[in-house]
Each structure stands twice: as structure tokens, then as C-alpha cells.
């Protein structure tokens, strides 16, 4: 078996006017993600996901890596990962390069599973068929009381845990977490995403409110570069600290783990280096007694890859499911994922065990080598007029921006 072609497909969705969402980065009016298809001479095709700048992803994969990978055995997954890392080290090691090679890696795992007739989770040694899942939503509202109604919808959908984005200002954060906790009751998990918006003093102050509300984890109160703040907060915060969505590869996560910055790490197969590297990260975390809760904010391919990973890790805690009306999660699969009593079943078919909805794929596919229209795509912003982040935490007021 040999690799015959590698192609990148960029997906784009634009929310109808006024149907996007407000968050710390401003107003999100659309979504972007990339799928990577690896085709073999034997007719097998694997798919992976990359959540990064589409132009960079396409250039790295199709122009740099593809010519060197053509004709290689796709079942040599780990060897190909190491090769791609060496090839991109001089301009990579983190960021788009590691994310891009991770997309190839996940597609190769999909092929490996299909060739073996087994799901990826089994190839990784999993002994469970379902994994916990939480609803990732509850973004900024003009009135925090609206969060209670949204939280109830997530409960009705089958979730038993959910995450809200805060870091707006003290009064809003305090009211928002109280509203959501009241809506979901004490028996369901509530997580808080800080959007890297706090100073150390602000995080210490609001942490008391989060402890009182029984928050399960406090995620990214600071930017990932602020190591000293994580070190200072962790001993006294009284809530597990989580981070990792902005980290890449084993080297990046080793810093989080070896310095004792967090209690929960959050790699993502579509960002942190694919299944191979995220499994390495997960094993490294487990050796240190640290739990793993994968990040997902892109598409269903990434989500399913993360599900296989969590199923295989003894310290795998939960997966994240975007519930902001992301069609790449809701519409991309022929058989959508079903949440039942807070869990989602890991697909049992070979490889990733999924079938893409070809009509949906064509609906979201951008023309080849085209540039995304200007807009705010949550983590990726194109165009000065769309770069409108919220005011600093300490200067904003309830109900503003």
C-alpha cells in the first residue's frame, strides 16, 4: 500500500446576519476548518482535521509535505509523523506546522484502522465504548439570565456537563455562573472558560465565586505564556486548573506538566499534532497523574478523533462538543453523534468509523486555493474591521461588549 495523493479541503460557514455570537474576541460571524484526505493506490482514503489558518495548512501539506510522502507506506504512521516533524522543525515545532502534520496523522490512523478492520480506539487499546461529553457553549449574553434557558436546552439534549465562557467582568461572571448552576442543579458538571482574560488578582478574586458554585474546572484564566500566573494561582485556587488548547506537541505539554501548572490538560487532535502526538501527550499526562479532557472547536472529524483518544487513555476524562450552532459538528456526518445521559458512543466501524455527508461537504467546501472572505471566525480573524475584541476585563460593565 502506498500514498497516492494528499489534499486539503477548507470548510467555511457564515452565520446568517445577527445569528453569530459575542465572545471575548468580539462578534463571531462564521466558522472555518480544514479536512485532510490521504488517498492510497489501493483505493483506501483516510480523513483528518486541522484547525488552523487554511492558507498555511494547504501550503504546508500540499506544497511541502505531500511530494515527500507520495509513495510511502501509509501504515507507517509513527514514522511518518516523525518525518513530517523533522521536515517542518525549522519553521514549525508549534502552531500551524504541528497542526497540519497532525491532520495527515489522523488520516493515516483512519487508513490503518480501515486496513485492520478495527476502530482506532481498539488499535490504541481502549476498553470502553462510550466517553463522557460536555456541551461547549453558553457564550456572552446581553443579560446573563438568558444563560439559564440555554443551559436547560443542553440538559434536554442529553448533556450532564457544560462549559460557559466568562472573563467579561466581575459582576457578569459572578451572576452568570450562579444562573447556570441554578439551572443545571448540583448533580451536573459546570466548567468555566476564562478566555485568558484575567490578571492574577482578578483570577484569585473570581475563583472564590467559582468555588462556591461548585465549578468543576477553571480553564485558561491566563494566556499560555503567563507561566508564573499559573504557578501562583494553582496552590490556592481550590478548583482544578485546565489548559492546553493553545499548546502544541509533546514539547509544549511537557512544560505544562513538568512545571505543575495544571490539573487537566486539553490537547486536540486537530491542533496538537494528531492522534499519534496526542496519545503521547495523554500517556505523559497519565504518568504524572494528570487527567486529559480534549479540546474541540472545529468539526466532527476532530471530535471523533478525540473520542477515540479519550476512550484509550486511562486518565481520559471527557470530550468537548461545540453547541454554538456549528454545522461542521451537526451536519458533516451521515450519522450524527448522539448524546445519551452525558455520554457519546465511540464509532465502532473501522478507522474513525464515520462517513461524511457528501452533500454537506460540498455545501461548506471553499473553492480550491481561495482565500477566506474577511470575517471573525472565532479563533481566526481576517480583516481589520472584524478585529474588535471586548474591552479589558477590569473596564467593562455588565451588559456591555
mmCIF file of C-alpha atoms in Angstrom:
data_model
loop_
_atom_site.group_PDB
_atom_site.id
_atom_site.type_symbol
_atom_site.label_atom_id
_atom_site.label_comp_id
_atom_site.label_asym_id
_atom_site.label_seq_id
_atom_site.Cartn_x
_atom_site.Cartn_y
_atom_site.Cartn_z
ATOM 1 C CA UNK A 1 0.000 0.000 0.000
ATOM 2 C CA UNK A 2 1.320 3.445 -0.943
ATOM 3 C CA UNK A 3 0.222 7.058 -0.534
ATOM 4 C CA UNK A 4 -1.063 8.370 -3.870
ATOM 5 C CA UNK A 5 -2.384 11.850 -3.019
ATOM 6 C CA UNK A 6 -2.930 14.222 -0.103
ATOM 7 C CA UNK A 7 -5.451 17.015 -0.415
ATOM 8 C CA UNK A 8 -6.734 19.767 1.847
ATOM 9 C CA UNK A 9 -10.368 20.864 1.769
ATOM 10 C CA UNK A 10 -11.234 24.106 3.550
ATOM 11 C CA UNK A 11 -14.701 24.322 5.081
ATOM 12 C CA UNK A 12 -16.433 27.648 5.643
ATOM 13 C CA UNK A 13 -19.797 28.589 7.113
ATOM 14 C CA UNK A 14 -21.167 32.095 7.501
ATOM 15 C CA UNK A 15 -23.840 32.604 10.124
ATOM 16 C CA UNK A 16 -26.997 34.383 8.929
ATOM 17 C CA UNK A 17 -26.968 38.070 9.797
ATOM 18 C CA UNK A 18 -27.237 38.539 13.551
ATOM 19 C CA UNK A 19 -27.083 34.777 14.273
ATOM 20 C CA UNK A 20 -23.416 34.635 15.268
ATOM 21 C CA UNK A 21 -22.244 35.024 18.841
ATOM 22 C CA UNK A 22 -20.481 37.506 21.101
ATOM 23 C CA UNK A 23 -17.383 36.443 22.973
ATOM 24 C CA UNK A 24 -14.117 37.868 24.249
ATOM 25 C CA UNK A 25 -12.792 38.115 20.702
ATOM 26 C CA UNK A 26 -15.689 40.278 19.522
ATOM 27 C CA UNK A 27 -18.515 39.088 17.289
ATOM 28 C CA UNK A 28 -18.082 35.751 15.508
ATOM 29 C CA UNK A 29 -19.866 35.713 12.144
ATOM 30 C CA UNK A 30 -18.537 32.476 10.662
ATOM 31 C CA UNK A 31 -16.543 29.259 11.101
ATOM 32 C CA UNK A 32 -13.526 27.756 9.334
ATOM 33 C CA UNK A 33 -11.878 24.347 9.436
ATOM 34 C CA UNK A 34 -9.775 22.122 7.175
ATOM 35 C CA UNK A 35 -10.127 18.460 6.318
ATOM 36 C CA UNK A 36 -7.168 16.424 5.081
ATOM 37 C CA UNK A 37 -7.755 13.473 2.757
ATOM 38 C CA UNK A 38 -4.997 10.908 2.235
ATOM 39 C CA UNK A 39 -5.649 8.611 -0.743
ATOM 40 C CA UNK A 40 -3.805 5.342 -1.336
ATOM 41 C CA UNK A 41 -3.066 3.474 -4.537
ATOM 42 C CA UNK A 42 -5.220 0.629 -3.172
ATOM 43 C CA UNK A 43 -8.301 2.838 -3.036
ATOM 44 C CA UNK A 44 -8.413 3.483 0.698
ATOM 45 C CA UNK A 45 -8.940 7.057 1.858
ATOM 46 C CA UNK A 46 -8.372 8.439 5.330
ATOM 47 C CA UNK A 47 -9.582 11.759 6.669
ATOM 48 C CA UNK A 48 -8.141 14.064 9.298
ATOM 49 C CA UNK A 49 -8.891 17.537 10.586
ATOM 50 C CA UNK A 50 -6.787 20.665 11.080
ATOM 51 C CA UNK A 51 -7.941 23.739 12.971
ATOM 52 C CA UNK A 52 -5.563 26.473 11.830
ATOM 53 C CA UNK A 53 -5.029 29.110 9.151
ATOM 54 C CA UNK A 54 -6.307 27.469 5.927
ATOM 55 C CA UNK A 55 -3.666 29.027 3.670
ATOM 56 C CA UNK A 56 -0.832 27.884 5.876
ATOM 57 C CA UNK A 57 -2.309 24.406 6.252
ATOM 58 C CA UNK A 58 -2.688 23.970 2.495
ATOM 59 C CA UNK A 59 0.812 25.215 1.753
ATOM 60 C CA UNK A 60 2.466 23.031 4.410
ATOM 61 C CA UNK A 61 0.612 19.867 3.425
ATOM 62 C CA UNK A 62 0.205 20.074 -0.331
ATOM 63 C CA UNK A 63 3.324 22.012 -1.319
ATOM 64 C CA UNK A 64 5.866 20.874 1.267
ATOM 65 C CA UNK A 65 4.929 17.506 2.773
ATOM 66 C CA UNK A 66 2.932 15.789 0.024
ATOM 67 C CA UNK A 67 5.781 15.483 -2.527
ATOM 68 C CA UNK A 68 7.965 13.769 0.073
ATOM 69 C CA UNK A 69 5.206 11.451 1.345
ATOM 70 C CA UNK A 70 3.972 10.182 -2.017
ATOM 71 C CA UNK A 71 4.783 6.504 -2.483
ATOM 72 C CA UNK A 72 5.350 5.858 1.227
ATOM 73 C CA UNK A 73 3.562 3.147 3.198
ATOM 74 C CA UNK A 74 0.619 4.861 4.974
ATOM 75 C CA UNK A 75 0.640 2.206 7.709
ATOM 76 C CA UNK A 76 4.000 3.501 8.970
ATOM 77 C CA UNK A 77 2.086 6.141 10.902
ATOM 78 C CA UNK A 78 4.509 6.995 13.683
ATOM 79 C CA UNK A 79 7.488 7.017 11.317
ATOM 80 C CA UNK A 80 5.664 9.435 9.005
ATOM 81 C CA UNK A 81 4.807 11.672 11.964
ATOM 82 C CA UNK A 82 8.452 11.864 12.967
ATOM 83 C CA UNK A 83 9.487 12.534 9.370
ATOM 84 C CA UNK A 84 6.977 15.372 8.974
ATOM 85 C CA UNK A 85 8.113 16.878 12.262
ATOM 86 C CA UNK A 86 11.747 16.831 11.134
ATOM 87 C CA UNK A 87 10.804 18.386 7.800
ATOM 88 C CA UNK A 88 8.899 21.259 9.439
ATOM 89 C CA UNK A 89 11.081 21.748 12.529
ATOM 90 C CA UNK A 90 12.924 24.718 11.049
ATOM 91 C CA UNK A 91 9.699 26.696 10.703
ATOM 92 C CA UNK A 92 7.395 24.709 12.959
ATOM 93 C CA UNK A 93 7.654 22.799 16.247
ATOM 94 C CA UNK A 94 4.394 24.503 17.262
ATOM 95 C CA UNK A 95 1.454 26.279 15.663
ATOM 96 C CA UNK A 96 0.247 25.648 12.124
ATOM 97 C CA UNK A 97 3.015 23.188 11.208
ATOM 98 C CA UNK A 98 2.267 20.753 14.042
ATOM 99 C CA UNK A 99 -1.478 21.141 13.470
ATOM 100 C CA UNK A 100 -1.048 20.434 9.751
ATOM 101 C CA UNK A 101 1.053 17.303 10.163
ATOM 102 C CA UNK A 102 -1.494 16.186 12.757
ATOM 103 C CA UNK A 103 -4.191 16.294 10.088
ATOM 104 C CA UNK A 104 -2.143 13.900 7.966
ATOM 105 C CA UNK A 105 -1.534 11.728 11.003
ATOM 106 C CA UNK A 106 -5.227 11.342 11.857
ATOM 107 C CA UNK A 107 -5.979 10.457 8.228
ATOM 108 C CA UNK A 108 -3.258 7.786 8.376
ATOM 109 C CA UNK A 109 -4.762 6.357 11.556
ATOM 110 C CA UNK A 110 -8.096 6.230 9.732
ATOM 111 C CA UNK A 111 -6.400 4.219 6.961
ATOM 112 C CA UNK A 112 -4.623 1.990 9.491
ATOM 113 C CA UNK A 113 -7.936 1.160 11.140
ATOM 114 C CA UNK A 114 -9.653 0.508 7.831
ATOM 115 C CA UNK A 115 -6.823 -1.781 6.728
ATOM 116 C CA UNK A 116 -7.038 -3.703 10.011
ATOM 117 C CA UNK A 117 -10.835 -3.709 10.104
ATOM 118 C CA UNK A 118 -10.807 -2.184 13.585
ATOM 119 C CA UNK A 119 -11.725 1.184 15.123
ATOM 120 C CA UNK A 120 -8.825 3.403 16.121
ATOM 121 C CA UNK A 121 -9.795 3.195 19.780
ATOM 122 C CA UNK A 122 -9.218 -0.573 19.729
ATOM 123 C CA UNK A 123 -5.876 -0.152 17.994
ATOM 124 C CA UNK A 124 -4.911 2.157 20.869
ATOM 125 C CA UNK A 125 -6.021 -0.415 23.464
ATOM 126 C CA UNK A 126 -9.337 1.113 24.580
ATOM 127 C CA UNK A 127 -11.588 -0.908 26.870
ATOM 128 C CA UNK A 128 -14.650 1.346 26.809
ATOM 129 C CA UNK A 129 -17.194 2.016 24.084
ATOM 130 C CA UNK A 130 -18.546 5.346 25.353
ATOM 131 C CA UNK A 131 -16.919 8.524 26.628
ATOM 132 C CA UNK A 132 -18.290 11.433 28.683
ATOM 133 C CA UNK A 133 -19.049 14.563 26.683
ATOM 134 C CA UNK A 134 -19.892 18.127 27.680
ATOM 135 C CA UNK A 135 -21.663 20.961 25.887
ATOM 136 C CA UNK A 136 -19.325 23.780 24.953
ATOM 137 C CA UNK A 137 -21.380 26.956 24.579
ATOM 138 C CA UNK A 138 -23.004 29.451 26.989
ATOM 139 C CA UNK A 139 -21.273 32.434 25.434
ATOM 140 C CA UNK A 140 -21.738 36.072 26.363
ATOM 141 C CA UNK A 141 -25.328 37.297 26.580
ATOM 142 C CA UNK A 142 -26.694 40.815 26.989
ATOM 143 C CA UNK A 143 -28.496 39.516 30.059
ATOM 144 C CA UNK A 144 -26.788 36.650 31.915
ATOM 145 C CA UNK A 145 -30.227 35.297 32.857
ATOM 146 C CA UNK A 146 -30.516 34.066 29.246
ATOM 147 C CA UNK A 147 -27.804 31.545 30.058
ATOM 148 C CA UNK A 148 -30.226 29.634 32.263
ATOM 149 C CA UNK A 149 -32.580 28.968 29.355
ATOM 150 C CA UNK A 150 -29.705 27.849 27.155
ATOM 151 C CA UNK A 151 -28.352 25.553 29.868
ATOM 152 C CA UNK A 152 -31.738 23.853 30.090
ATOM 153 C CA UNK A 153 -31.633 23.165 26.343
ATOM 154 C CA UNK A 154 -28.284 21.413 26.751
ATOM 155 C CA UNK A 155 -29.726 19.276 29.540
ATOM 156 C CA UNK A 156 -32.682 18.391 27.338
ATOM 157 C CA UNK A 157 -30.260 17.340 24.575
ATOM 158 C CA UNK A 158 -28.691 14.803 26.926
ATOM 159 C CA UNK A 159 -25.667 16.615 28.360
ATOM 160 C CA UNK A 160 -24.754 16.270 32.019
ATOM 161 C CA UNK A 161 -21.910 18.760 31.860
ATOM 162 C CA UNK A 162 -21.392 22.097 30.143
ATOM 163 C CA UNK A 163 -18.914 24.937 29.860
ATOM 164 C CA UNK A 164 -19.561 28.667 29.892
ATOM 165 C CA UNK A 165 -17.259 31.413 28.586
ATOM 166 C CA UNK A 166 -16.687 34.142 31.129
ATOM 167 C CA UNK A 167 -13.887 36.647 31.715
ATOM 168 C CA UNK A 168 -16.212 39.556 30.887
ATOM 169 C CA UNK A 169 -16.198 41.449 34.164
ATOM 170 C CA UNK A 170 -16.598 40.530 37.816
ATOM 171 C CA UNK A 171 -20.312 41.245 38.157
ATOM 172 C CA UNK A 172 -21.234 39.447 34.941
ATOM 173 C CA UNK A 173 -19.051 36.444 35.734
ATOM 174 C CA UNK A 174 -20.455 36.093 39.233
ATOM 175 C CA UNK A 175 -24.066 36.293 38.073
ATOM 176 C CA UNK A 176 -23.543 34.081 35.022
ATOM 177 C CA UNK A 177 -22.041 31.182 36.960
ATOM 178 C CA UNK A 178 -24.797 31.420 39.580
ATOM 179 C CA UNK A 179 -27.504 31.407 36.891
ATOM 180 C CA UNK A 180 -26.104 28.362 35.107
ATOM 181 C CA UNK A 181 -25.546 26.442 38.327
ATOM 182 C CA UNK A 182 -29.136 27.065 39.398
ATOM 183 C CA UNK A 183 -30.391 25.901 36.002
ATOM 184 C CA UNK A 184 -28.441 22.628 35.887
ATOM 185 C CA UNK A 185 -28.534 21.724 39.569
ATOM 186 C CA UNK A 186 -25.784 20.363 41.752
ATOM 187 C CA UNK A 187 -25.650 16.952 40.084
ATOM 188 C CA UNK A 188 -24.273 18.173 36.736
ATOM 189 C CA UNK A 189 -20.799 19.441 35.889
ATOM 190 C CA UNK A 190 -20.176 23.130 35.244
ATOM 191 C CA UNK A 191 -16.863 24.267 33.749
ATOM 192 C CA UNK A 192 -15.650 27.838 33.248
ATOM 193 C CA UNK A 193 -13.504 29.068 30.349
ATOM 194 C CA UNK A 194 -11.620 32.226 31.318
ATOM 195 C CA UNK A 195 -10.673 33.227 27.767
ATOM 196 C CA UNK A 196 -7.222 34.237 29.097
ATOM 197 C CA UNK A 197 -8.800 37.477 30.308
ATOM 198 C CA UNK A 198 -7.768 37.686 33.953
ATOM 199 C CA UNK A 199 -4.871 39.173 35.856
ATOM 200 C CA UNK A 200 -3.649 37.089 38.768
ATOM 201 C CA UNK A 201 -5.527 39.264 41.275
ATOM 202 C CA UNK A 202 -8.735 39.105 39.223
ATOM 203 C CA UNK A 203 -8.488 35.318 38.914
ATOM 204 C CA UNK A 204 -7.929 34.934 42.646
ATOM 205 C CA UNK A 205 -10.955 37.099 43.377
ATOM 206 C CA UNK A 206 -13.404 35.420 40.990
ATOM 207 C CA UNK A 207 -12.176 31.934 41.920
ATOM 208 C CA UNK A 208 -13.997 32.283 45.239
ATOM 209 C CA UNK A 209 -17.286 32.645 43.328
ATOM 210 C CA UNK A 210 -16.456 29.652 41.167
ATOM 211 C CA UNK A 211 -15.615 27.504 44.187
ATOM 212 C CA UNK A 212 -18.916 28.460 45.794
ATOM 213 C CA UNK A 213 -20.756 27.459 42.616
ATOM 214 C CA UNK A 214 -19.033 24.067 42.513
ATOM 215 C CA UNK A 215 -17.218 24.731 39.248
ATOM 216 C CA UNK A 216 -15.550 21.522 38.049
ATOM 217 C CA UNK A 217 -12.581 23.218 36.368
ATOM 218 C CA UNK A 218 -11.292 26.736 35.680
ATOM 219 C CA UNK A 219 -9.862 26.851 32.160
ATOM 220 C CA UNK A 220 -7.233 29.228 30.805
ATOM 221 C CA UNK A 221 -7.584 32.153 33.199
ATOM 222 C CA UNK A 222 -4.345 33.463 31.667
ATOM 223 C CA UNK A 223 -2.631 33.424 28.266
ATOM 224 C CA UNK A 224 -0.446 30.334 27.886
ATOM 225 C CA UNK A 225 2.731 32.421 28.056
ATOM 226 C CA UNK A 226 1.966 33.589 31.610
ATOM 227 C CA UNK A 227 3.521 30.599 33.341
ATOM 228 C CA UNK A 228 4.192 32.483 36.572
ATOM 229 C CA UNK A 229 0.495 33.300 36.975
ATOM 230 C CA UNK A 230 -0.499 29.637 36.624
ATOM 231 C CA UNK A 231 2.159 28.709 39.163
ATOM 232 C CA UNK A 232 0.944 31.368 41.583
ATOM 233 C CA UNK A 233 -2.765 30.568 41.239
ATOM 234 C CA UNK A 234 -2.769 26.779 41.348
ATOM 235 C CA UNK A 235 -1.935 26.240 45.063
ATOM 236 C CA UNK A 236 -4.779 28.456 46.304
ATOM 237 C CA UNK A 237 -7.448 28.367 43.609
ATOM 238 C CA UNK A 238 -9.313 25.398 45.106
ATOM 239 C CA UNK A 239 -10.554 24.306 41.664
ATOM 240 C CA UNK A 240 -8.735 22.157 39.111
ATOM 241 C CA UNK A 241 -6.931 24.332 36.556
ATOM 242 C CA UNK A 242 -7.153 23.299 32.905
ATOM 243 C CA UNK A 243 -5.223 24.417 29.837
ATOM 244 C CA UNK A 244 -3.809 23.205 26.541
ATOM 245 C CA UNK A 245 -5.959 24.333 23.615
ATOM 246 C CA UNK A 246 -3.219 26.821 22.711
ATOM 247 C CA UNK A 247 -0.388 24.355 23.171
ATOM 248 C CA UNK A 248 1.237 22.077 20.627
ATOM 249 C CA UNK A 249 3.035 18.756 20.721
ATOM 250 C CA UNK A 250 4.742 16.819 23.454
ATOM 251 C CA UNK A 251 7.315 19.548 23.985
ATOM 252 C CA UNK A 252 4.688 22.184 24.710
ATOM 253 C CA UNK A 253 2.655 19.969 27.018
ATOM 254 C CA UNK A 254 5.763 18.825 28.878
ATOM 255 C CA UNK A 255 6.173 22.405 30.088
ATOM 256 C CA UNK A 256 2.620 22.401 31.471
ATOM 257 C CA UNK A 257 3.170 19.062 33.163
ATOM 258 C CA UNK A 258 6.723 19.270 34.436
ATOM 259 C CA UNK A 259 6.207 22.701 35.976
ATOM 260 C CA UNK A 260 2.953 21.660 37.644
ATOM 261 C CA UNK A 261 0.876 24.372 36.011
ATOM 262 C CA UNK A 262 -2.414 22.497 35.616
ATOM 263 C CA UNK A 263 -4.550 19.615 36.862
ATOM 264 C CA UNK A 264 -6.142 18.839 33.484
ATOM 265 C CA UNK A 265 -4.544 19.064 30.027
ATOM 266 C CA UNK A 266 -6.559 19.744 26.881
ATOM 267 C CA UNK A 267 -4.850 18.560 23.695
ATOM 268 C CA UNK A 268 -6.784 18.436 20.433
ATOM 269 C CA UNK A 269 -6.059 16.027 17.579
ATOM 270 C CA UNK A 270 -6.816 18.829 15.102
ATOM 271 C CA UNK A 271 -4.354 21.243 16.745
ATOM 272 C CA UNK A 272 -1.819 19.463 18.915
ATOM 273 C CA UNK A 273 -0.312 17.024 16.423
ATOM 274 C CA UNK A 274 -2.880 14.386 15.515
ATOM 275 C CA UNK A 275 -3.671 11.081 17.202
ATOM 276 C CA UNK A 276 -0.038 9.951 17.439
ATOM 277 C CA UNK A 277 1.168 13.016 19.322
ATOM 278 C CA UNK A 278 -1.978 13.449 21.419
ATOM 279 C CA UNK A 279 -1.699 9.834 22.544
ATOM 280 C CA UNK A 280 1.891 10.525 23.552
ATOM 281 C CA UNK A 281 0.701 13.624 25.427
ATOM 282 C CA UNK A 282 -2.040 11.635 27.118
ATOM 283 C CA UNK A 283 0.340 8.910 28.248
ATOM 284 C CA UNK A 284 2.796 11.502 29.539
ATOM 285 C CA UNK A 285 -0.006 13.194 31.486
ATOM 286 C CA UNK A 286 -1.191 9.870 32.886
ATOM 287 C CA UNK A 287 2.300 9.041 34.110
ATOM 288 C CA UNK A 288 2.103 12.234 36.180
ATOM 289 C CA UNK A 289 -1.426 11.628 37.441
ATOM 290 C CA UNK A 290 -2.894 14.403 35.286
ATOM 291 C CA UNK A 291 -6.257 13.951 33.577
ATOM 292 C CA UNK A 292 -6.977 14.617 29.897
ATOM 293 C CA UNK A 293 -10.044 16.445 28.550
ATOM 294 C CA UNK A 294 -9.687 17.059 24.826
ATOM 295 C CA UNK A 295 -10.458 20.410 23.242
ATOM 296 C CA UNK A 296 -12.645 20.534 20.109
ATOM 297 C CA UNK A 297 -13.849 23.711 18.394
ATOM 298 C CA UNK A 298 -13.713 22.777 14.731
ATOM 299 C CA UNK A 299 -15.586 19.850 13.193
ATOM 300 C CA UNK A 300 -16.951 16.367 13.704
ATOM 301 C CA UNK A 301 -13.846 14.651 12.303
ATOM 302 C CA UNK A 302 -11.735 16.253 15.022
ATOM 303 C CA UNK A 303 -14.346 15.426 17.641
ATOM 304 C CA UNK A 304 -14.464 11.746 16.691
ATOM 305 C CA UNK A 305 -10.659 11.516 16.639
ATOM 306 C CA UNK A 306 -10.639 12.974 20.152
ATOM 307 C CA UNK A 307 -13.294 10.465 21.223
ATOM 308 C CA UNK A 308 -11.109 7.549 20.127
ATOM 309 C CA UNK A 309 -8.208 9.102 22.018
ATOM 310 C CA UNK A 310 -10.111 9.643 25.281
ATOM 311 C CA UNK A 311 -11.542 6.118 25.120
ATOM 312 C CA UNK A 312 -7.999 4.748 25.025
ATOM 313 C CA UNK A 313 -6.490 6.826 27.840
ATOM 314 C CA UNK A 314 -6.914 5.599 31.437
ATOM 315 C CA UNK A 315 -6.922 9.241 32.570
ATOM 316 C CA UNK A 316 -9.198 10.338 29.710
ATOM 317 C CA UNK A 317 -11.843 12.478 31.375
ATOM 318 C CA UNK A 318 -14.215 13.881 28.753
ATOM 319 C CA UNK A 319 -14.533 15.321 25.253
ATOM 320 C CA UNK A 320 -15.826 18.743 24.269
ATOM 321 C CA UNK A 321 -18.724 19.166 21.831
ATOM 322 C CA UNK A 322 -19.342 22.591 20.309
ATOM 323 C CA UNK A 323 -23.020 23.529 20.758
ATOM 324 C CA UNK A 324 -22.953 27.029 19.276
ATOM 325 C CA UNK A 325 -24.756 26.053 16.101
ATOM 326 C CA UNK A 326 -21.599 24.844 14.341
ATOM 327 C CA UNK A 327 -22.752 22.956 11.216
ATOM 328 C CA UNK A 328 -19.367 21.239 10.911
ATOM 329 C CA UNK A 329 -20.328 19.385 14.096
ATOM 330 C CA UNK A 330 -24.037 18.979 13.434
ATOM 331 C CA UNK A 331 -24.228 18.276 9.685
ATOM 332 C CA UNK A 332 -20.954 16.799 8.460
ATOM 333 C CA UNK A 333 -21.608 13.150 9.341
ATOM 334 C CA UNK A 334 -24.132 10.814 7.728
ATOM 335 C CA UNK A 335 -24.896 9.506 11.225
ATOM 336 C CA UNK A 336 -24.754 12.445 13.652
ATOM 337 C CA UNK A 337 -23.346 11.831 17.110
ATOM 338 C CA UNK A 338 -25.965 11.225 19.782
ATOM 339 C CA UNK A 339 -25.574 12.314 23.400
ATOM 340 C CA UNK A 340 -27.260 9.997 25.892
ATOM 341 C CA UNK A 341 -27.112 10.705 29.601
ATOM 342 C CA UNK A 342 -23.899 12.676 29.283
ATOM 343 C CA UNK A 343 -22.038 10.181 27.100
ATOM 344 C CA UNK A 344 -21.425 9.622 23.413
ATOM 345 C CA UNK A 345 -20.712 6.260 21.798
ATOM 346 C CA UNK A 346 -17.347 5.853 20.092
ATOM 347 C CA UNK A 347 -17.955 4.730 16.481
ATOM 348 C CA UNK A 348 -17.351 1.008 16.103
ATOM 349 C CA UNK A 349 -16.563 0.919 12.391
ATOM 350 C CA UNK A 350 -13.005 0.578 11.093
ATOM 351 C CA UNK A 351 -10.734 3.594 11.415
ATOM 352 C CA UNK A 352 -12.567 6.663 12.640
ATOM 353 C CA UNK A 353 -15.775 4.748 11.913
ATOM 354 C CA UNK A 354 -17.539 7.675 10.259
ATOM 355 C CA UNK A 355 -18.996 8.507 6.870
ATOM 356 C CA UNK A 356 -19.001 12.099 5.692
ATOM 357 C CA UNK A 357 -22.179 13.577 4.272
ATOM 358 C CA UNK A 358 -21.052 14.417 0.752
ATOM 359 C CA UNK A 359 -23.805 16.994 0.219
ATOM 360 C CA UNK A 360 -22.781 18.818 3.389
ATOM 361 C CA UNK A 361 -19.121 18.601 2.408
ATOM 362 C CA UNK A 362 -19.833 20.234 -0.932
ATOM 363 C CA UNK A 363 -22.029 22.843 0.701
ATOM 364 C CA UNK A 364 -19.249 24.007 3.015
ATOM 365 C CA UNK A 365 -16.265 23.420 0.730
ATOM 366 C CA UNK A 366 -14.438 26.587 -0.325
ATOM 367 C CA UNK A 367 -13.123 26.811 -3.895
ATOM 368 C CA UNK A 368 -9.654 25.324 -4.076
ATOM 369 C CA UNK A 369 -6.809 27.705 -3.118
ATOM 370 C CA UNK A 370 -9.255 30.528 -2.452
ATOM 371 C CA UNK A 371 -8.823 32.981 0.428
ATOM 372 C CA UNK A 372 -11.436 33.062 3.189
ATOM 373 C CA UNK A 373 -13.658 36.145 2.977
ATOM 374 C CA UNK A 374 -12.956 38.755 5.632
ATOM 375 C CA UNK A 375 -14.617 37.937 8.914
ATOM 376 C CA UNK A 376 -14.318 36.859 12.519
ATOM 377 C CA UNK A 377 -14.112 33.074 12.628
ATOM 378 C CA UNK A 378 -13.714 32.801 16.393
ATOM 379 C CA UNK A 379 -10.011 31.934 16.695
ATOM 380 C CA UNK A 380 -9.120 33.281 13.249
ATOM 381 C CA UNK A 381 -9.828 36.883 12.263
ATOM 382 C CA UNK A 382 -9.343 38.275 8.762
ATOM 383 C CA UNK A 383 -9.786 41.997 8.151
ATOM 384 C CA UNK A 384 -9.187 44.939 10.437
ATOM 385 C CA UNK A 385 -12.886 45.770 10.677
ATOM 386 C CA UNK A 386 -13.567 42.345 12.170
ATOM 387 C CA UNK A 387 -10.892 42.615 14.838
ATOM 388 C CA UNK A 388 -12.989 44.049 17.651
ATOM 389 C CA UNK A 389 -12.138 42.278 20.911
ATOM 390 C CA UNK A 390 -14.039 43.151 24.071
ATOM 391 C CA UNK A 391 -12.732 45.810 26.456
ATOM 392 C CA UNK A 392 -10.294 44.713 29.110
ATOM 393 C CA UNK A 393 -11.855 42.775 31.966
ATOM 394 C CA UNK A 394 -11.487 45.477 34.571
ATOM 395 C CA UNK A 395 -13.049 48.257 32.464
ATOM 396 C CA UNK A 396 -16.145 46.544 31.039
ATOM 397 C CA UNK A 397 -19.595 46.820 32.576
ATOM 398 C CA UNK A 398 -22.469 44.354 32.825
ATOM 399 C CA UNK A 399 -24.351 44.178 29.551
ATOM 400 C CA UNK A 400 -21.625 45.949 27.543
ATOM 401 C CA UNK A 401 -19.444 44.427 24.806
#
